[in-house]
Amino acid sequence: MTSGAGPRLFEAASHAKLYSKFRPTYPKSVMQKILSFLLEKHSAPLELAVDIGCGSGQSSRSLTPHFKQVVGLDVSQVQISQAQSKSVEENLTYRQGSAEEIPFSDHSIDLITCAQSLHWFNADKFYKEASRTLKHQGCVAVYGYGVNLPYVPDEGIQTSMHQEYLKIYKDILGPHWDKRRYHVDNLYCNIQVPFRESKRDDSVVMEAVMSVDDMIGYIKTWSSYQTYIRTFPEKSDFLLKHRQKFLEIIQPISPSTPAEEIRFDVRGPIFILLGRNSVRS
């Protein structure tokens, strides 16, 4: 998903498959807020949306009910191939390309989206290209989510789950996050959308229901995990002991249920940054 502005961390086929299987899906209210902002001043019909840094295509697919044509764009051909393998929507195509050189003509796009990807781009070049390719009153929507944490009814068990989870996130994998991960941890609070009209929305929450194995699969999608096991291949199974610890922690919630089958809520904050292009074609 990274661009020419930095190292590519999502290229392995195994990583792309994990990404497709275990990454949480944004609630419909995210797209509703984006479309509401777009349609305040940009009239239908909506012809073209381009999802940049599309990865395995989850965010691209959410656009298809609302636009005549949707294009998912990513620098990683591996991610594009994974997205294509999941695609059934007739109005959705994927292609390889970068945020810094958006492969569309001037003022041809109604909406540009970037889900959990802007921090990998050269932002100045991206916004210059967004201004060039967006129609008058077309919009850019930059969104993502912070740290997702497990939640259970028992406060003591929840605290133990958080401690174990954050031990992995910060203590073990913390040194292996790219420095640009800071923007995600900070919920993009230091990132601005440089259009005359812009707004920020923090009212939506990411919610999922997971098992311990789902959560371990999600951790394996992190770029820091991929970097860690490349750096320390002899420790590639380090999550096994943490999986066992999570199972031990969560078992008291339902003693008669196998710990592997116990499911719990996972929640995290979502941020949405919106900007409207005032340039006329």
Phi, psi and omega in degrees: 000343179287160183253190178294353181282352183190185182295149180265118189250002187233033189271333185293139180299321179297323179292318180299322179292318176299317181301315181293324186278321193247348178292136180292156181260137180293143175293155182300335182296336176296310180294325178298319179292321178295313181294323178299317178294315181300314188278357174301323184227357182244116188276155173287162004282153178265115188272310192219128170240140178237123181257111187260135189073043191289343181057228182272009165100004182301314183288327180296318183297330181291345180274339192297329179290348192247348185230147178297321180221137176233134177236125173265132186236132178207148178286340184269116177294329177297315178295320178299316180297320178295318178297317180296327181292338181261353190277129174234353183283129184289335183261017181239127174231159179235146175210156178279135180177170186243160178291335184276347176219077184291121190277056177223157183285168182301135172052049183243352188248135177278320183216134171245127177242150175221108182258114176054039186221342187302326183294347176272349186269165161279101191298321181298315180292322179298312183293328175296317178291323177298317178298323181290319190267340180285143172292165171302127184071008170291162188230155170246136178235117179248120183214166181181192182217153179273207183290127176268126182242150178284144178229132180225162184295333183269120185297320180294316178295319179299317178300317179295321177298315179299317182298316180292319180297314182287337174297318177291311186297315186261306190287316184272308186266348182310312180293349185255002171286139170300147183301336180286349175300336178309321182297323179289314178301329179270007178056035178058024182293340179260011180249132180247148171265111191277054172247154183303322178247119181210161177205164179233142179228125179238025189270353185256146180242137173283130180225136176213163173242126186227160164261174176301319181292325174298317182294320176296319176299319178298316178301323180291344176280346183294139177298328179294324177295315180298320178294319182299312184286337172287324180285322182234071183300334179289348179250022187296342180258020186299336182287346181299317181290329178286324174301314180297322179295316178300318180297320178293320181295318190273343184306319182298344178299322180213083187303333182273355181257135174306133185304327181295339183263352180288131180245151186213162179283145171232127185224152176200161182285142175249139175240143179228122176248128185235142177216148183243134181275123183261003182281129177272144178282000000 
